PDB file of C-alpha atoms in Angstrom:
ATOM      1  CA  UNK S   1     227.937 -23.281 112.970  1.00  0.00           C
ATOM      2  CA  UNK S   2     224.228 -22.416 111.557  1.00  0.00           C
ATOM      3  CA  UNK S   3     223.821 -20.853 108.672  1.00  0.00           C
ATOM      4  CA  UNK S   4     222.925 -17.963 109.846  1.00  0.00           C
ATOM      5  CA  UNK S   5     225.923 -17.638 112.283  1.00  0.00           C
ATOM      6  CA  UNK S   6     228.030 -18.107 109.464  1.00  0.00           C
ATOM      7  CA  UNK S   7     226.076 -14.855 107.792  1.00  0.00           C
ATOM      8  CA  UNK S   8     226.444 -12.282 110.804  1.00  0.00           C
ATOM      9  CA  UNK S   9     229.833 -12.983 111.609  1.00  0.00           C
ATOM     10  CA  UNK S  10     230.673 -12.696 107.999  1.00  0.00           C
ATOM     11  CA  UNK S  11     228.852  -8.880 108.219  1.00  0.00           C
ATOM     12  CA  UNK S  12     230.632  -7.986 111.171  1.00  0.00           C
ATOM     13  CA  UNK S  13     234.095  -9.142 109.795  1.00  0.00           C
ATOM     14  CA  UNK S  14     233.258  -6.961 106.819  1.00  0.00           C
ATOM     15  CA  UNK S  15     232.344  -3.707 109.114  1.00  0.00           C
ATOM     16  CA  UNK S  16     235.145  -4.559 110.819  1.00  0.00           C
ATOM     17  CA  UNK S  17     237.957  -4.593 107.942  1.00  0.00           C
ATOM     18  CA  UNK S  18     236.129  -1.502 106.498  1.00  0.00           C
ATOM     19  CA  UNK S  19     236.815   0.254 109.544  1.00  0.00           C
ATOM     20  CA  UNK S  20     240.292  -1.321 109.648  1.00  0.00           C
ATOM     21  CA  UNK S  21     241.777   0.934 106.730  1.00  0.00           C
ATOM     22  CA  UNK S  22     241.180   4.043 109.109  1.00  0.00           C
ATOM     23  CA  UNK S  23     243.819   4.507 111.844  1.00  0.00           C
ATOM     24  CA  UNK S  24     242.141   7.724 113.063  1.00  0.00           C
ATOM     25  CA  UNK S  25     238.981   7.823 115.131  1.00  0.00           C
ATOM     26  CA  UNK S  26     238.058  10.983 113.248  1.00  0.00           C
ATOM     27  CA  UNK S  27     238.191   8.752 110.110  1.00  0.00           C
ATOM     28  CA  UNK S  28     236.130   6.268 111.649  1.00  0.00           C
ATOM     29  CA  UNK S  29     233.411   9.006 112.184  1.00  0.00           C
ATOM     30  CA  UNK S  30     233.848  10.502 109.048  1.00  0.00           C
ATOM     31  CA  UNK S  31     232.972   6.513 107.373  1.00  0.00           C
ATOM     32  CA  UNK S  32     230.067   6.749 110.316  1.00  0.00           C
ATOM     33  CA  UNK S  33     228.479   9.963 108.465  1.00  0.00           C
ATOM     34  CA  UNK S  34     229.447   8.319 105.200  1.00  0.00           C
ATOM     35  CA  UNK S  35     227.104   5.720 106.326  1.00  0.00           C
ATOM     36  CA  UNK S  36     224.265   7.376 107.922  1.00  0.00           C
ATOM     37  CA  UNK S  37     223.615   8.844 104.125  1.00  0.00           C
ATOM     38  CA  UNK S  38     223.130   5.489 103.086  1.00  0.00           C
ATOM     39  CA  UNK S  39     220.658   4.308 105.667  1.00  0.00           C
ATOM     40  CA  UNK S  40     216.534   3.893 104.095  1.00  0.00           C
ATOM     41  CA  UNK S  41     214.379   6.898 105.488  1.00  0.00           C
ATOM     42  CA  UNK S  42     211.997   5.763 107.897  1.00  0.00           C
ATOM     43  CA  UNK S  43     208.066   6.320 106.906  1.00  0.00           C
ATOM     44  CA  UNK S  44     207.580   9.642 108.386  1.00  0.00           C
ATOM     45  CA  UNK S  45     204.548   8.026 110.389  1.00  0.00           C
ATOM     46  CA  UNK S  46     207.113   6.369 112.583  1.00  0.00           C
ATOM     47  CA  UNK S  47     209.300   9.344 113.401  1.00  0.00           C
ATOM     48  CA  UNK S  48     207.022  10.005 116.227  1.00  0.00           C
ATOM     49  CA  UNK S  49     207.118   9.369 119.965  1.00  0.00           C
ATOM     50  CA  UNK S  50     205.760   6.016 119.905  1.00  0.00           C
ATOM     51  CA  UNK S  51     208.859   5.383 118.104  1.00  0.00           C
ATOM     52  CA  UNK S  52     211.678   7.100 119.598  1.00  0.00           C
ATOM     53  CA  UNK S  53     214.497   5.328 122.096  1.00  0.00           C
ATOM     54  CA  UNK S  54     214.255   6.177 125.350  1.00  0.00           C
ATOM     55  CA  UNK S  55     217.858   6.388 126.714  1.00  0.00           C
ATOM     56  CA  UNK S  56     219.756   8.320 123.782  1.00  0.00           C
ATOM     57  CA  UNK S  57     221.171  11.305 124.284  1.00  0.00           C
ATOM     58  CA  UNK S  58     219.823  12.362 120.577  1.00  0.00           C
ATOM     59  CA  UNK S  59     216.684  11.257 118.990  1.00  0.00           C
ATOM     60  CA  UNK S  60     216.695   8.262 117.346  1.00  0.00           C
ATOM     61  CA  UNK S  61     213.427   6.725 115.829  1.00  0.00           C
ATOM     62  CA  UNK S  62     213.107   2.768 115.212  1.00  0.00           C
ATOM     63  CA  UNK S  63     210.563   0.399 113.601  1.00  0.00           C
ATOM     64  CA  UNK S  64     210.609  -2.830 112.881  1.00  0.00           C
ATOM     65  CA  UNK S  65     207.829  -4.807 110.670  1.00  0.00           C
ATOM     66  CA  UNK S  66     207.729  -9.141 110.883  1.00  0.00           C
ATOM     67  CA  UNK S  67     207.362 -10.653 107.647  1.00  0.00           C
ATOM     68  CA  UNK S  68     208.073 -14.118 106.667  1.00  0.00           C
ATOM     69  CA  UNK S  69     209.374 -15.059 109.685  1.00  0.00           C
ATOM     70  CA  UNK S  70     211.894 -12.602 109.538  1.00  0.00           C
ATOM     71  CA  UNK S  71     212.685  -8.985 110.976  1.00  0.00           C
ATOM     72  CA  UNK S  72     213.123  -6.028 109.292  1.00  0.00           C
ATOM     73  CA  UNK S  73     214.368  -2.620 110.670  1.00  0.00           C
ATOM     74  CA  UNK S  74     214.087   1.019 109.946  1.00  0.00           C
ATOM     75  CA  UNK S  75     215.776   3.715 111.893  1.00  0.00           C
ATOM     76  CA  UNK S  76     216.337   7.249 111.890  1.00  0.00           C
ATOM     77  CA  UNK S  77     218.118   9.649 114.020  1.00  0.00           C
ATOM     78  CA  UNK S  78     218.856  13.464 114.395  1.00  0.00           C
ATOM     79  CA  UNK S  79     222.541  12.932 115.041  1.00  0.00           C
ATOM     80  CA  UNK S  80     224.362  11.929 111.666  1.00  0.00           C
ATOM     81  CA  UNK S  81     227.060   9.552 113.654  1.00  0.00           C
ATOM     82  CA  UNK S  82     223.922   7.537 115.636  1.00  0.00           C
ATOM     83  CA  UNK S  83     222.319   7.404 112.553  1.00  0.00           C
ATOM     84  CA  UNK S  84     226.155   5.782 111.445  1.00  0.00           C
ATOM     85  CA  UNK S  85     225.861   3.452 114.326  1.00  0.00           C
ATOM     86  CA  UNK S  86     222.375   2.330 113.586  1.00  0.00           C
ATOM     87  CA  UNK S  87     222.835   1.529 109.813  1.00  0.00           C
ATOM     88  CA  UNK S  88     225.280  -0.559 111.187  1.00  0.00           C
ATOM     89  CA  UNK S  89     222.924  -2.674 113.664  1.00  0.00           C
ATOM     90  CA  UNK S  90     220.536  -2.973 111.069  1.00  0.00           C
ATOM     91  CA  UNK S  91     223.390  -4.500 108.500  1.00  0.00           C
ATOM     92  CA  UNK S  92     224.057  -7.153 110.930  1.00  0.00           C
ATOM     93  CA  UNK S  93     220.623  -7.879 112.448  1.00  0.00           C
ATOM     94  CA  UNK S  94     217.786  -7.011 109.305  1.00  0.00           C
ATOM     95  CA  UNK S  95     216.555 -10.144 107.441  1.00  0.00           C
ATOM     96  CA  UNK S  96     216.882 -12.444 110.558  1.00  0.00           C
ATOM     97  CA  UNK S  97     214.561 -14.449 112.509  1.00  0.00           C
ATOM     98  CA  UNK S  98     213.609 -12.731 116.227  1.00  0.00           C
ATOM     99  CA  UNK S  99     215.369 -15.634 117.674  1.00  0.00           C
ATOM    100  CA  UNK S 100     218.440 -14.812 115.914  1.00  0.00           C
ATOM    101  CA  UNK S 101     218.041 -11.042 116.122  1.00  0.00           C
ATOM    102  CA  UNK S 102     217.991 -11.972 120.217  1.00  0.00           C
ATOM    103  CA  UNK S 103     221.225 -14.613 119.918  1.00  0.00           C
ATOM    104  CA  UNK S 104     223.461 -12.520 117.872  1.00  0.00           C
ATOM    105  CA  UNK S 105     226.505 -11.710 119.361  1.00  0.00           C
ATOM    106  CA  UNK S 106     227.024  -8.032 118.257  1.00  0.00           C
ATOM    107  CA  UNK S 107     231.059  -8.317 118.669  1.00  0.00           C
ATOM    108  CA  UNK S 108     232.034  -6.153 115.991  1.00  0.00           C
ATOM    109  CA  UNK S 109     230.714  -3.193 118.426  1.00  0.00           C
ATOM    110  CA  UNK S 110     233.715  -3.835 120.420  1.00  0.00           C
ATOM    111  CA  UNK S 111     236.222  -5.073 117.751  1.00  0.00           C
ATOM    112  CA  UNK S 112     235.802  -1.617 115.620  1.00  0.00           C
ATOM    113  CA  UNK S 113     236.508  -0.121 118.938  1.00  0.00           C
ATOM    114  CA  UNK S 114     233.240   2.030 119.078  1.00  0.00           C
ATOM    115  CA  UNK S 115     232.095   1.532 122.350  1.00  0.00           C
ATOM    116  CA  UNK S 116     235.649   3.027 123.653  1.00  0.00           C
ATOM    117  CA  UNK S 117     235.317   5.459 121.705  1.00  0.00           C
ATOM    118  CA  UNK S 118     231.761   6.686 122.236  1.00  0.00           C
ATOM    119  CA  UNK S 119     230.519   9.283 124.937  1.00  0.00           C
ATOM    120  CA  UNK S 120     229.458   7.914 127.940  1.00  0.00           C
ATOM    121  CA  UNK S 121     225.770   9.276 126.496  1.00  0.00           C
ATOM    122  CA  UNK S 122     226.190   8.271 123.208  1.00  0.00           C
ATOM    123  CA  UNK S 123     227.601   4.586 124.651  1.00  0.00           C
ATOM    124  CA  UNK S 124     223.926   4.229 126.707  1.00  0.00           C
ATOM    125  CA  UNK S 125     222.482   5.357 123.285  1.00  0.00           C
ATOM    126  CA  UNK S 126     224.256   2.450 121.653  1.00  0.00           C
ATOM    127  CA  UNK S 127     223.103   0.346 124.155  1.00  0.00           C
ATOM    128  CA  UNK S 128     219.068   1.987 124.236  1.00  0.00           C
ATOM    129  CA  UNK S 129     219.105   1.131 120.460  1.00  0.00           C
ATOM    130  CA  UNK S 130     220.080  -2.706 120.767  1.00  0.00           C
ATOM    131  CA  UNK S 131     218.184  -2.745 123.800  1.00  0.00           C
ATOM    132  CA  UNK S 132     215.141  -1.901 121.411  1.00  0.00           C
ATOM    133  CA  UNK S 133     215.710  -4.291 118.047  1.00  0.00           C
ATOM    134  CA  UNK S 134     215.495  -7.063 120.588  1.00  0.00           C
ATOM    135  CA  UNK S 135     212.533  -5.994 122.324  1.00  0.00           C
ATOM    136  CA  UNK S 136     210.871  -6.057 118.641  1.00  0.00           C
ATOM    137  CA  UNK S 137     212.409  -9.576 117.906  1.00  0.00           C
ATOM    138  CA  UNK S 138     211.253 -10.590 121.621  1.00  0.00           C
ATOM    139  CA  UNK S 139     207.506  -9.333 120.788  1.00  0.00           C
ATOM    140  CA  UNK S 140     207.507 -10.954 117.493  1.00  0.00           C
ATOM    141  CA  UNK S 141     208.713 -14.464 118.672  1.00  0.00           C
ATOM    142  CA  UNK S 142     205.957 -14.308 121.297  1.00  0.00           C
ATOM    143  CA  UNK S 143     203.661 -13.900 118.468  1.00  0.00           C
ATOM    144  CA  UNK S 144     205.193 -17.260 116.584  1.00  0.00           C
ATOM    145  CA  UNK S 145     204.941 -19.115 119.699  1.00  0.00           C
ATOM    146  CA  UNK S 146     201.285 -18.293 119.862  1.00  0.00           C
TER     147      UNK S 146
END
């Protein structure tokens, strides 16, 4: 197992068992909200169209910069619990290479039980917004390759 296996499943088993204390969906939310507060604000510059996911039911903005080999997200949304579910993509997948960011498994997703328990709208948001990081780590291995 690479190293930086070893790293992403070890930040999805820790989403996971901090979601495991809640029994309740609605407490699952609430610790969604809880996170969307603690998610970096986005330069305002990119909370315009060029930046916005096509395919979510709210607006949700993301950016991603390459830098030492390694990307780095920011994300913002209009909808507190998207803004929840992005913090949490950007947990797992920030500080990676774009070959990583593309080979990540993102099991947690299911293991938290969020995709059950999404909208049907807010499920093809989830997947619009994963769709997206790995179009950015896609572009930006093109770019090492080159």
């Amino acid at each position: 197992m690479t190293d930086n296996k070893m790293q992403t499943d070890r930040i999805q088993e820790e989403i996971i068992e901090e979601f495991s204390v809640f029994d309740e969906w609605l407490d699952k939310y609430d610790y969604l909200i809880e996170l969307a507060g603690e998610l970096p604000a986005i330069d305002p510059a990119h909370r315009t169209e060029q930046y916005l996911i096509q395919g979510c039911q709210s607006r949700v903005w993301v950016d991603a910069r390459y830098e030492d080999g390694k990307v780095w997200f920011s994300a913002d949304s209009d909808a507190i619990i998207t803004k929840g579910i992005i913090a949490l993509l950007i947990r797992v997948l920030n500080g990676r290479t774009p070959t990583q960011v593309l080979d990540t498994d993102l099991y947690f997703i299911d293991r938290i039980g969020l995709r059950e328990n999404l909208s049907p709208t807010r499920s093809n948001g989830l997947v619009a917004m994963i769709k997206q990081m790995r179009l950015f780590a896609m572009a930006f291995a093109s770019k090492e390759e080159k």
